[in-house]
mmCIF file of N, CA and C in Angstrom:
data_model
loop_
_atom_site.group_PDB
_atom_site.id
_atom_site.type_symbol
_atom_site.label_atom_id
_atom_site.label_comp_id
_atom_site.label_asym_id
_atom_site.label_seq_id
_atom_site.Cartn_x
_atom_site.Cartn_y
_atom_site.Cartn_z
ATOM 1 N N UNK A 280 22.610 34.480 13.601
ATOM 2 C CA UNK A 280 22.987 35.804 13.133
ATOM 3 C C UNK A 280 24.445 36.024 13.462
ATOM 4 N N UNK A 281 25.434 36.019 12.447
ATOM 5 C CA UNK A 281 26.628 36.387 12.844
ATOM 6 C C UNK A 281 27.083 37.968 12.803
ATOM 7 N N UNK A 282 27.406 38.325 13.300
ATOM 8 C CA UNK A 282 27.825 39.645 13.401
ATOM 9 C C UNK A 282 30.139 39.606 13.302
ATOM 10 N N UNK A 283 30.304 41.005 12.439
ATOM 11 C CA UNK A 283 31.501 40.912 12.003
ATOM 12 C C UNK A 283 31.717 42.473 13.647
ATOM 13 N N UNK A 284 32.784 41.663 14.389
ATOM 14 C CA UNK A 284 32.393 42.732 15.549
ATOM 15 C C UNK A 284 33.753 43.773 15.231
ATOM 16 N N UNK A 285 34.905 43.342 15.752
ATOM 17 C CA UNK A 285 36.002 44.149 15.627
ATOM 18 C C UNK A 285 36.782 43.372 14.567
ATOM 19 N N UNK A 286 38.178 44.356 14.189
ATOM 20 C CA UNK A 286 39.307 43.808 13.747
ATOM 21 C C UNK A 286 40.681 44.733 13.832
ATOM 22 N N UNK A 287 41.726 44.185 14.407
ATOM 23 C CA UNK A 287 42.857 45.194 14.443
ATOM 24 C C UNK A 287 44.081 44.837 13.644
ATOM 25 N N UNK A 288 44.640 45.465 13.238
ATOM 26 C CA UNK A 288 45.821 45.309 12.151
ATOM 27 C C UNK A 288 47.341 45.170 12.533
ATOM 28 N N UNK A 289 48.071 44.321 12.037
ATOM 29 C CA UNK A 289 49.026 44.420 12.525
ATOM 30 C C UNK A 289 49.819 44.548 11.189
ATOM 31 N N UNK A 290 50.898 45.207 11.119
ATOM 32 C CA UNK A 290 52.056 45.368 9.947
ATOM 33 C C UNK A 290 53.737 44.333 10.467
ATOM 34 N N UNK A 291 54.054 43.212 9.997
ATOM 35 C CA UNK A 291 54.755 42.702 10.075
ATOM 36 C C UNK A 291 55.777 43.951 10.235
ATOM 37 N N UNK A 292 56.861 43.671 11.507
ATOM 38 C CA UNK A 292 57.960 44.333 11.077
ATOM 39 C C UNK A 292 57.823 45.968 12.218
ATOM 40 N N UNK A 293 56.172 46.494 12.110
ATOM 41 C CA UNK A 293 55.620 47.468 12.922
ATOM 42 C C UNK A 293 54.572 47.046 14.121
ATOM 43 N N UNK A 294 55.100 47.706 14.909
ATOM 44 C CA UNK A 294 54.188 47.252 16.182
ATOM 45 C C UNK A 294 53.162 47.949 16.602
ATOM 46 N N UNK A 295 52.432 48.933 15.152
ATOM 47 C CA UNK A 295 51.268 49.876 15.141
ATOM 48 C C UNK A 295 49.722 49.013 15.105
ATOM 49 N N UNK A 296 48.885 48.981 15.717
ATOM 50 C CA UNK A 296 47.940 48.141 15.660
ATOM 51 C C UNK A 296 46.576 49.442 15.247
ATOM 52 N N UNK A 297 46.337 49.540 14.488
ATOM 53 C CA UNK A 297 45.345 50.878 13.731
ATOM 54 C C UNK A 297 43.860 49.429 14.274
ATOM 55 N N UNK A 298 43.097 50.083 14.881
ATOM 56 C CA UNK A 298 41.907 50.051 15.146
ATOM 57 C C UNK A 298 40.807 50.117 14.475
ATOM 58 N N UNK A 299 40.166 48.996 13.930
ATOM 59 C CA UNK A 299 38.885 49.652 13.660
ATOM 60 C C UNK A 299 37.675 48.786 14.493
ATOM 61 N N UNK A 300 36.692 49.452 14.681
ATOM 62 C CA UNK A 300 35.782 48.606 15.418
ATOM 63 C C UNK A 300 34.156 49.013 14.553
ATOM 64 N N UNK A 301 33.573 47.803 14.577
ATOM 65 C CA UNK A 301 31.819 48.405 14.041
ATOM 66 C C UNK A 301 31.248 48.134 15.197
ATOM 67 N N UNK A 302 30.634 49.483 15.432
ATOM 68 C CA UNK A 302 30.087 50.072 16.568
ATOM 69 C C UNK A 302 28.932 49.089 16.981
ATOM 70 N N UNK A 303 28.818 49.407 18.287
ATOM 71 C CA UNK A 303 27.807 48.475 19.199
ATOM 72 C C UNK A 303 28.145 47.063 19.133
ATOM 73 N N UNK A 304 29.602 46.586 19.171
ATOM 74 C CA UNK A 304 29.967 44.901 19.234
ATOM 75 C C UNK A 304 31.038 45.361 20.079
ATOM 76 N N UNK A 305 32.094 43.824 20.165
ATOM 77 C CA UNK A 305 32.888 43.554 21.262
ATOM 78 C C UNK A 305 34.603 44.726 20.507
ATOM 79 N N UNK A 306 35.165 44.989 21.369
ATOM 80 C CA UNK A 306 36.228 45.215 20.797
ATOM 81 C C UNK A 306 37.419 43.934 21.237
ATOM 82 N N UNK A 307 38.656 44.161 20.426
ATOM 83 C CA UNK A 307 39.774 43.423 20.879
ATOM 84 C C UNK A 307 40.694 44.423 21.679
ATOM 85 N N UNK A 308 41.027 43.638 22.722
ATOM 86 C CA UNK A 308 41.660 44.673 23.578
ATOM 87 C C UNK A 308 43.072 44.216 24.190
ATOM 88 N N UNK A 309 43.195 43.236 23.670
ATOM 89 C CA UNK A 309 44.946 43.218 23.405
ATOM 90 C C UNK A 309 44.700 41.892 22.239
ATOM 91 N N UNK A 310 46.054 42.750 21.004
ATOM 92 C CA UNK A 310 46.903 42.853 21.280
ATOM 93 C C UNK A 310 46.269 44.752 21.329
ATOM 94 N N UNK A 311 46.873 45.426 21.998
ATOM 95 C CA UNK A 311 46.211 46.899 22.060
ATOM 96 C C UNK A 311 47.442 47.905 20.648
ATOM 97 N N UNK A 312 46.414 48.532 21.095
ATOM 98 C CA UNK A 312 46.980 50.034 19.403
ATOM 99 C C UNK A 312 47.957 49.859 19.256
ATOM 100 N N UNK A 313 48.667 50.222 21.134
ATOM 101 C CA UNK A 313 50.135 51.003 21.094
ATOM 102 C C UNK A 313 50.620 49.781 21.257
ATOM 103 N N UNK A 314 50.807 48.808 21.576
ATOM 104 C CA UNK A 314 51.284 47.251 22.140
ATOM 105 C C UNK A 314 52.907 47.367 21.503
ATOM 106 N N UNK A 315 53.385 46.954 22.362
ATOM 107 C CA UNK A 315 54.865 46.253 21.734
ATOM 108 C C UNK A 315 55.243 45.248 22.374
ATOM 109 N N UNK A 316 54.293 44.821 22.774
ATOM 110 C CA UNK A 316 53.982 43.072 22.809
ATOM 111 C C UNK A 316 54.200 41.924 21.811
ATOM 112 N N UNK A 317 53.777 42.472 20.544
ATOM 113 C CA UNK A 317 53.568 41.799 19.010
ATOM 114 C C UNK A 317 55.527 41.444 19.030
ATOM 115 N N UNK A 318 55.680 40.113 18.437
ATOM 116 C CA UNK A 318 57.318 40.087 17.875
ATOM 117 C C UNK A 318 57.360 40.564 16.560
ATOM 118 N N UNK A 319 58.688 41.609 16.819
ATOM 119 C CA UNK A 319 58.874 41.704 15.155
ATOM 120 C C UNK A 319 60.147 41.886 14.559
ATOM 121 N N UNK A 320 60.233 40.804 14.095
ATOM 122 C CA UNK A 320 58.860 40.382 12.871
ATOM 123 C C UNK A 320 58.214 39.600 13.133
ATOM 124 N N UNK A 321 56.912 39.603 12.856
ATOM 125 C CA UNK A 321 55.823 38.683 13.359
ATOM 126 C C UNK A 321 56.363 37.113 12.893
ATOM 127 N N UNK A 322 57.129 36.652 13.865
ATOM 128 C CA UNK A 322 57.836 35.183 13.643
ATOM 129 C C UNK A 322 56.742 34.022 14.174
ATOM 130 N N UNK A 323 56.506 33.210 12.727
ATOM 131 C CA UNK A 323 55.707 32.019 13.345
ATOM 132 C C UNK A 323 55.776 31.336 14.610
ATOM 133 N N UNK A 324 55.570 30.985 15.176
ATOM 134 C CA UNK A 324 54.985 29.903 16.222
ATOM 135 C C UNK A 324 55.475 30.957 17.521
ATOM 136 N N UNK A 325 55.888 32.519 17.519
ATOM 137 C CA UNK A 325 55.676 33.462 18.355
ATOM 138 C C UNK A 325 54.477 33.510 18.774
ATOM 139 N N UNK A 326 54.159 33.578 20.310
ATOM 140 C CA UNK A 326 52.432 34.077 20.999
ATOM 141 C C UNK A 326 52.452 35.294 21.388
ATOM 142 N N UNK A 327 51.417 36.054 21.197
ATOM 143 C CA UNK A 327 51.216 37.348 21.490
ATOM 144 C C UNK A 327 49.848 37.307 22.506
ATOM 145 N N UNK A 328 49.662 38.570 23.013
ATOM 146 C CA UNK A 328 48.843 38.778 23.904
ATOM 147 C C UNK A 328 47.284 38.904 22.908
ATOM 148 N N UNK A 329 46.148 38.047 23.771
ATOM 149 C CA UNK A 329 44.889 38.245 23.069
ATOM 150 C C UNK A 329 43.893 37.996 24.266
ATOM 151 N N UNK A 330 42.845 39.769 24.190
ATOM 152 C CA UNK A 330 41.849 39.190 24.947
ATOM 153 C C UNK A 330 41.100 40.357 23.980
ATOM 154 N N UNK A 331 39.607 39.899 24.388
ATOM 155 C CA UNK A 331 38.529 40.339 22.996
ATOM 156 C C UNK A 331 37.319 40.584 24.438
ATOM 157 N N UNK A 332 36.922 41.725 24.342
ATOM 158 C CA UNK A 332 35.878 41.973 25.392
ATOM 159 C C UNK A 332 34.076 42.162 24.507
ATOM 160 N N UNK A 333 33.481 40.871 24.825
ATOM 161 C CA UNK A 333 32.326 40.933 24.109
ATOM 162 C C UNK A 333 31.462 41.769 24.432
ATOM 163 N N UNK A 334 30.353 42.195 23.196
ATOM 164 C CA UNK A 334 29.261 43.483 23.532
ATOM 165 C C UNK A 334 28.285 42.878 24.351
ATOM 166 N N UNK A 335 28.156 41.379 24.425
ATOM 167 C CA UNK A 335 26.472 40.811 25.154
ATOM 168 C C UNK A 335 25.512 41.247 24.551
ATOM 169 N N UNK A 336 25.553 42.009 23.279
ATOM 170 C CA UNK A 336 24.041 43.119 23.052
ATOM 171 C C UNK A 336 22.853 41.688 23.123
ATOM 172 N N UNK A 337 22.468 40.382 22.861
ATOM 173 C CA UNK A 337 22.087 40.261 23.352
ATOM 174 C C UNK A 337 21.568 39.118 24.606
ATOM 175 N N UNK A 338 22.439 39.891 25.612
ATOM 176 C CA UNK A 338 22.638 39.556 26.792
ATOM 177 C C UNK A 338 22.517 37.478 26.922
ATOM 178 N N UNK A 339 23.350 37.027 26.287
ATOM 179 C CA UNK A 339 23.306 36.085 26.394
ATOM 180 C C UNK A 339 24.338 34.976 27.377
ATOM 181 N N UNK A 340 23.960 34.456 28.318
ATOM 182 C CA UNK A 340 24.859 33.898 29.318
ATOM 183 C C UNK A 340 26.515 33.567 28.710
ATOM 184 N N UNK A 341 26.194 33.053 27.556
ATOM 185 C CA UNK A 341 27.647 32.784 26.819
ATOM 186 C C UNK A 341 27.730 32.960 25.618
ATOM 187 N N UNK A 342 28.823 34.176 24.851
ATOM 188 C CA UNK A 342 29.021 34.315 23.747
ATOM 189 C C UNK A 342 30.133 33.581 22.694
ATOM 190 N N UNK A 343 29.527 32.974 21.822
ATOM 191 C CA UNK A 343 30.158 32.817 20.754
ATOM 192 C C UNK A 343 31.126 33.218 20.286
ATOM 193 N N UNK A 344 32.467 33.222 19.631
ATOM 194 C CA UNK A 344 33.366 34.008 18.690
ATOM 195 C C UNK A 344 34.345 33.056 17.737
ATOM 196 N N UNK A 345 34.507 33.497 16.722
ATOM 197 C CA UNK A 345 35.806 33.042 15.603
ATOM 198 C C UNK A 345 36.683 34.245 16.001
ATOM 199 N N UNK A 346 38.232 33.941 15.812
ATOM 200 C CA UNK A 346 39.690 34.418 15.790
ATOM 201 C C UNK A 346 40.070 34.307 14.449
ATOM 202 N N UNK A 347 40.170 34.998 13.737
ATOM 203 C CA UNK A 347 40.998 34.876 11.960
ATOM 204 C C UNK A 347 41.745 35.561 11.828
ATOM 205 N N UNK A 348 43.240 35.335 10.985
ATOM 206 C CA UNK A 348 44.338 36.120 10.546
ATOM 207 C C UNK A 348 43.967 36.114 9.150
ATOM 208 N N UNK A 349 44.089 37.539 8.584
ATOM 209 C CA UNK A 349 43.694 37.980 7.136
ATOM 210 C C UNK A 349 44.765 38.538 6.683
ATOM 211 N N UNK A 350 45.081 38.469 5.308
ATOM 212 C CA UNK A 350 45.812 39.754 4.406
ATOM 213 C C UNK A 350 45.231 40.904 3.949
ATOM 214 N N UNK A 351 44.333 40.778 4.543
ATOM 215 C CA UNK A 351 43.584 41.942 3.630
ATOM 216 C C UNK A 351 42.402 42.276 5.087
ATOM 217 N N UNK A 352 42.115 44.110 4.818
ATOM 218 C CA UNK A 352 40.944 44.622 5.901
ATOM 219 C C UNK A 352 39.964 43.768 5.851
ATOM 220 N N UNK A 353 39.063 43.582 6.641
ATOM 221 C CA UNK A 353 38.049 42.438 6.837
ATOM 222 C C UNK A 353 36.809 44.084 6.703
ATOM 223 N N UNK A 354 35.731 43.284 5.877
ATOM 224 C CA UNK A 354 34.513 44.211 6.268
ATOM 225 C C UNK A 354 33.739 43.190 6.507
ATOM 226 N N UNK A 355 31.909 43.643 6.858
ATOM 227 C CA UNK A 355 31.059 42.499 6.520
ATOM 228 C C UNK A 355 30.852 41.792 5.228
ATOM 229 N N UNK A 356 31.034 42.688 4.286
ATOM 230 C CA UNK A 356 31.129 41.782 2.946
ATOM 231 C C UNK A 356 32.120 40.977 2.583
ATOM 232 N N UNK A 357 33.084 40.615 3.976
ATOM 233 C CA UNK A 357 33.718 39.580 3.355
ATOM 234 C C UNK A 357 33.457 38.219 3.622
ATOM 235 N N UNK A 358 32.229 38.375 4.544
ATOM 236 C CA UNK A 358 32.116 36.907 5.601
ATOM 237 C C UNK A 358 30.521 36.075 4.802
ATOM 238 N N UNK A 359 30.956 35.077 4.623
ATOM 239 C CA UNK A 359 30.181 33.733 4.169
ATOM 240 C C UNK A 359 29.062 33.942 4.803
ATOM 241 N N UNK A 360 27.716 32.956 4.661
ATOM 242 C CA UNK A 360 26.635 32.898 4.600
ATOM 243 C C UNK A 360 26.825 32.498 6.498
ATOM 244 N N UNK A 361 27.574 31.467 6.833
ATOM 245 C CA UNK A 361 28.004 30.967 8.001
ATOM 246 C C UNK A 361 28.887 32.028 8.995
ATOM 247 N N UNK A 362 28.831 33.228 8.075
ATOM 248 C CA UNK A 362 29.894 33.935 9.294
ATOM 249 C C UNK A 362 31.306 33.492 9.227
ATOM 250 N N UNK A 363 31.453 33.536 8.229
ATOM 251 C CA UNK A 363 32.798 32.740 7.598
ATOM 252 C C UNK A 363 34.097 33.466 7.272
ATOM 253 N N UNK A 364 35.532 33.724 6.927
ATOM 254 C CA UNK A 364 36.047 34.188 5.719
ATOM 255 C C UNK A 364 36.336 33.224 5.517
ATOM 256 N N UNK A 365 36.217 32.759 4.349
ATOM 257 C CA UNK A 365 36.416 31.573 3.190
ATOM 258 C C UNK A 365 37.714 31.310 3.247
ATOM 259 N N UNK A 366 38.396 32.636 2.806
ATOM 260 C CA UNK A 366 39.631 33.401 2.328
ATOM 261 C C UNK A 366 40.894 33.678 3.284
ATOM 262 N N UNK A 367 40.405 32.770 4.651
ATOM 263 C CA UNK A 367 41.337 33.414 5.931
ATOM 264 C C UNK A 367 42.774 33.167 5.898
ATOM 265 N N UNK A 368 43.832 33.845 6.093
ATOM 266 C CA UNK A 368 45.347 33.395 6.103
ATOM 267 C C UNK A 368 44.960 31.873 7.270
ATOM 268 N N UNK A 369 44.313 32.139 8.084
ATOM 269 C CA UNK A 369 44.790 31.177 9.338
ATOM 270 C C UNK A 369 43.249 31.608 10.362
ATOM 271 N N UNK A 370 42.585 30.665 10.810
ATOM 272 C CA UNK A 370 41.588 30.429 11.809
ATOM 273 C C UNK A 370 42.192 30.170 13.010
ATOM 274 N N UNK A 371 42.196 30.805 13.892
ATOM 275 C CA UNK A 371 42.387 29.980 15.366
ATOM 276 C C UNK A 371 41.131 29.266 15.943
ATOM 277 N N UNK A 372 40.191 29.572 15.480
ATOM 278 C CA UNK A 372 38.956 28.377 16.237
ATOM 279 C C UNK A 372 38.094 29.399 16.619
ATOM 280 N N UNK A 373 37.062 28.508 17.064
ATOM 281 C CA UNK A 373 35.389 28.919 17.698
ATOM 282 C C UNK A 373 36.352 29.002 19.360
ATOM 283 N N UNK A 374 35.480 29.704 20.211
ATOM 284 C CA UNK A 374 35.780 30.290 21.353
ATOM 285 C C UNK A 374 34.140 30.403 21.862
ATOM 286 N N UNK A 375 34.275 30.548 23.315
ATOM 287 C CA UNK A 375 33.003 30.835 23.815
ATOM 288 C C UNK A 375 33.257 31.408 25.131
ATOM 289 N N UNK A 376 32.713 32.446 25.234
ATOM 290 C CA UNK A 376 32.738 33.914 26.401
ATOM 291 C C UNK A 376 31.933 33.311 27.106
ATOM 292 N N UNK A 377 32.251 33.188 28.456
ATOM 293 C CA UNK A 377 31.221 33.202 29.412
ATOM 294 C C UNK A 377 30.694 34.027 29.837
ATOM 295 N N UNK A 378 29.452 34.532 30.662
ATOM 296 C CA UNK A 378 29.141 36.308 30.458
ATOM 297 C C UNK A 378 28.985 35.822 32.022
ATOM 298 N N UNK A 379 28.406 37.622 32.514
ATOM 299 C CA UNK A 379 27.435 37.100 34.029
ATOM 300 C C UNK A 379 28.490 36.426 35.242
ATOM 301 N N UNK A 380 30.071 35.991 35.112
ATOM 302 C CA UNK A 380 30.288 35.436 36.058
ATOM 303 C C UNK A 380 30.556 33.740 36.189
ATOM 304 N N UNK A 381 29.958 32.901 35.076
ATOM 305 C CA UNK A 381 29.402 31.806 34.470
ATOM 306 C C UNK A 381 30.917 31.529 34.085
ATOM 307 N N UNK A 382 30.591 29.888 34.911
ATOM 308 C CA UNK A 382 31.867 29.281 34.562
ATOM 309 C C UNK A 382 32.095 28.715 32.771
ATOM 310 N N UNK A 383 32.888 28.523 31.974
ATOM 311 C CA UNK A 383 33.154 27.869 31.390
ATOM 312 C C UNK A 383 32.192 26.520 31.120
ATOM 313 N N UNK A 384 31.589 26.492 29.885
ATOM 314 C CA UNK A 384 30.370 25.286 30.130
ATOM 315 C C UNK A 384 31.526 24.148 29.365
ATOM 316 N N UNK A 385 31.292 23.238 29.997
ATOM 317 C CA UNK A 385 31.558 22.085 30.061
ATOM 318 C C UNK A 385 30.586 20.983 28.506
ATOM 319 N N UNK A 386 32.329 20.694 27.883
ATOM 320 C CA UNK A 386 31.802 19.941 27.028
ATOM 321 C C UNK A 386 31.440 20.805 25.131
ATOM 322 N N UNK A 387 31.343 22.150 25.576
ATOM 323 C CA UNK A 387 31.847 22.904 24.496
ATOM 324 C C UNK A 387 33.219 23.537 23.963
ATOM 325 N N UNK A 388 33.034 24.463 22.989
ATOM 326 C CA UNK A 388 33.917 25.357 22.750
ATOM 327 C C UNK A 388 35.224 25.822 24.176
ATOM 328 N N UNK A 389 36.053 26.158 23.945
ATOM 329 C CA UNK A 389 36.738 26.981 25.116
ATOM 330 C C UNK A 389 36.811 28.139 25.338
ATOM 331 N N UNK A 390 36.779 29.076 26.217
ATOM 332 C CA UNK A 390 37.241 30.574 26.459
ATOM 333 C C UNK A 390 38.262 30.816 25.434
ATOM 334 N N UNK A 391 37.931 32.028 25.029
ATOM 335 C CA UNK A 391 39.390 32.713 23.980
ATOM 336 C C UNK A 391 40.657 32.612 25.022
ATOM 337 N N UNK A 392 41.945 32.060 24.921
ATOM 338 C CA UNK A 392 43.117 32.024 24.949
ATOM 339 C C UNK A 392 43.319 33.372 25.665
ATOM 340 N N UNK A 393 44.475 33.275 26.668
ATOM 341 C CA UNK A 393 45.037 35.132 26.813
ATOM 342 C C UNK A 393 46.399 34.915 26.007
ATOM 343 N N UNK A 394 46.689 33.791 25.012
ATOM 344 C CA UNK A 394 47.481 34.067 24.048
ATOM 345 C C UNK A 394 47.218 33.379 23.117
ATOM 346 N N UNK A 395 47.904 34.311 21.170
ATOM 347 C CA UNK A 395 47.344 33.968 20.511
ATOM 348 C C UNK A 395 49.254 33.637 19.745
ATOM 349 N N UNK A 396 48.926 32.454 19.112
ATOM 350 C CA UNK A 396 50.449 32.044 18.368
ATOM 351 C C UNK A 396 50.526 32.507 17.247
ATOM 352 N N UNK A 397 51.557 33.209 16.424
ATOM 353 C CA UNK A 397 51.399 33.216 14.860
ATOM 354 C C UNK A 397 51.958 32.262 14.114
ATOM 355 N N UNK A 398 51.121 31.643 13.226
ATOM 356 C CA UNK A 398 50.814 30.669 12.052
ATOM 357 C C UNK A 398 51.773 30.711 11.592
ATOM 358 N N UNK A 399 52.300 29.287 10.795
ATOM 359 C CA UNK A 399 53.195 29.591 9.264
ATOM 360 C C UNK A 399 52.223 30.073 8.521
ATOM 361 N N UNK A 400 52.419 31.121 7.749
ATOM 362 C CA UNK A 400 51.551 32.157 6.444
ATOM 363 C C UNK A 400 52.320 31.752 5.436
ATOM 364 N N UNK A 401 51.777 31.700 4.348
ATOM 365 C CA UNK A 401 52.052 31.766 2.613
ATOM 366 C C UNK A 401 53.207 32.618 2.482
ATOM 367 N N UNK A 402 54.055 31.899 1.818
ATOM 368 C CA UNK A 402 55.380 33.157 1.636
ATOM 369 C C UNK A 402 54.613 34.486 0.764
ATOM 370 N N UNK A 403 53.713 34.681 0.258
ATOM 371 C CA UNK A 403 53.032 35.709 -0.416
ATOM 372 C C UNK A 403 52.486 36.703 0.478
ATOM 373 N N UNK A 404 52.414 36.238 1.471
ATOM 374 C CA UNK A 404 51.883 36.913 3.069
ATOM 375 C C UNK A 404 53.476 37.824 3.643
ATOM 376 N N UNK A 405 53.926 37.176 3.793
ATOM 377 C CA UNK A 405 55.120 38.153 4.929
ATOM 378 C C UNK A 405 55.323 39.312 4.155
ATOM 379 N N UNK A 406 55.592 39.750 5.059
ATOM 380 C CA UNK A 406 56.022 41.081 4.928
ATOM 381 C C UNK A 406 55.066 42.426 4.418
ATOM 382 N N UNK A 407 53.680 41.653 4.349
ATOM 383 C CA UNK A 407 52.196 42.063 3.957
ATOM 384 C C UNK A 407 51.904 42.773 5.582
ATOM 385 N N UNK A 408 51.086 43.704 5.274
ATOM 386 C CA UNK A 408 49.788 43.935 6.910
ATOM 387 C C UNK A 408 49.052 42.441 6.950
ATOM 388 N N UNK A 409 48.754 42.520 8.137
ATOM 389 C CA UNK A 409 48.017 41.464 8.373
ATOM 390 C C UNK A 409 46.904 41.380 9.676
ATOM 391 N N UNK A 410 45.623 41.186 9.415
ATOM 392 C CA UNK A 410 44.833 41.483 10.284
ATOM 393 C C UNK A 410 44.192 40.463 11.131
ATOM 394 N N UNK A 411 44.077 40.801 12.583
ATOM 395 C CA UNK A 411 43.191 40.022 13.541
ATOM 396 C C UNK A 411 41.974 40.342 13.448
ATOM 397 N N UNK A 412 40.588 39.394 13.255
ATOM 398 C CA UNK A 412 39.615 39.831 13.258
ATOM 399 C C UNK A 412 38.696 38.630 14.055
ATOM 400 N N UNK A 413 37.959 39.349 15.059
ATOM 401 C CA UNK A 413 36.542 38.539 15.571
ATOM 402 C C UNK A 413 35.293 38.563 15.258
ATOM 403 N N UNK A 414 34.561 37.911 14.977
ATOM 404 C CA UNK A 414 33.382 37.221 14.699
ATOM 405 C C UNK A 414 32.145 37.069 15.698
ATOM 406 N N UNK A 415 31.690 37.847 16.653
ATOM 407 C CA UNK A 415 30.905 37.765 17.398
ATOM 408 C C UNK A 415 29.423 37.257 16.849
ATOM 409 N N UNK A 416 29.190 35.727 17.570
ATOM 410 C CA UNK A 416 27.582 35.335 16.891
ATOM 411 C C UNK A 416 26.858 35.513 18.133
ATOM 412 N N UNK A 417 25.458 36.215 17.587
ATOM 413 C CA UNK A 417 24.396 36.138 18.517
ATOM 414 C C UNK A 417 23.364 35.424 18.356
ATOM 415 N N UNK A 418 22.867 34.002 19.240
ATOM 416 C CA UNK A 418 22.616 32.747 18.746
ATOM 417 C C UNK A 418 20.552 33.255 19.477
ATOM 418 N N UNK A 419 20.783 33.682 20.530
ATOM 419 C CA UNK A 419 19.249 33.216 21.128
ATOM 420 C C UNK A 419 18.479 34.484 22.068
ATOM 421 N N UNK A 420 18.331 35.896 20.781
ATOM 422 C CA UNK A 420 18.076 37.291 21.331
ATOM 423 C C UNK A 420 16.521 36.612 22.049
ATOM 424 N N UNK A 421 16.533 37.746 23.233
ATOM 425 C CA UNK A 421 14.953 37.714 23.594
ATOM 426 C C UNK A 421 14.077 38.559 22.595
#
């Protein structure tokens, strides 16, 4: 079951990060609203601040997540059968939350990054909004 949890926006150029979150999942909590952390202009191979605080709803020792850069607002109708966007400017990868205290399991996925780099994008992209969005999967509810 993939779940589409948060996504926050960034405007090349503006360092306004407009919020949206679907309720009862993880939010992203940096890069934050007010942040002027972000470079701008959002210059490729620049890292910005990223940490994503998962919901656990259900309470699972270690959570799952995808990182995607979009041109466009992300809803649930934009994500593939797999929990996907097809359509993504740029994937940073699968990630895995440790919950509970729980080290890092060995031999999987890695912890989300506390920084995230920006991509070369499509010259059709700059100077576009452009959105961070996570992917919270919940693999093994009781």
């Amino acid at each position: 079951l993939s779940i589409f949890t948060a996504v926050a926006s960034a405007a090349p150029g503006n360092l306004r990060l407009p919020r949206v979150i679907v309720s009862q999942h993880g939010t992203i909590t940096q890069p934050t609203a007010d942040s002027t952390t972000l470079p701008s202009p959002l210059v490729p191979g620049t890292s910005f601040p990223f940490a994503y605080q998962d919901s656990n709803w259900c309470e699972g020792g270690y959570t799952p997540i995808t990182v995607w850069l979009l041109d466009y607002a992300p809803t649930t109708g934009n994500l593939n059968a797999t929990g996907q966007f097809t359509d993504a400017l740029y994937s940073y990868g699968l990630f895995l939350i440790p919950n509970f205290g729980l080290k890092p399991l060995p031999g999987s996925a890695p912890p989300p990054p506390a920084t995230l780099t920006i991509p070369e994008v499509p010259e059709s992209a700059i100077g576009s909004p452009m959105y961070l969005a996570v992917v919270e999967t919940a693999n093994t509810c009781p």
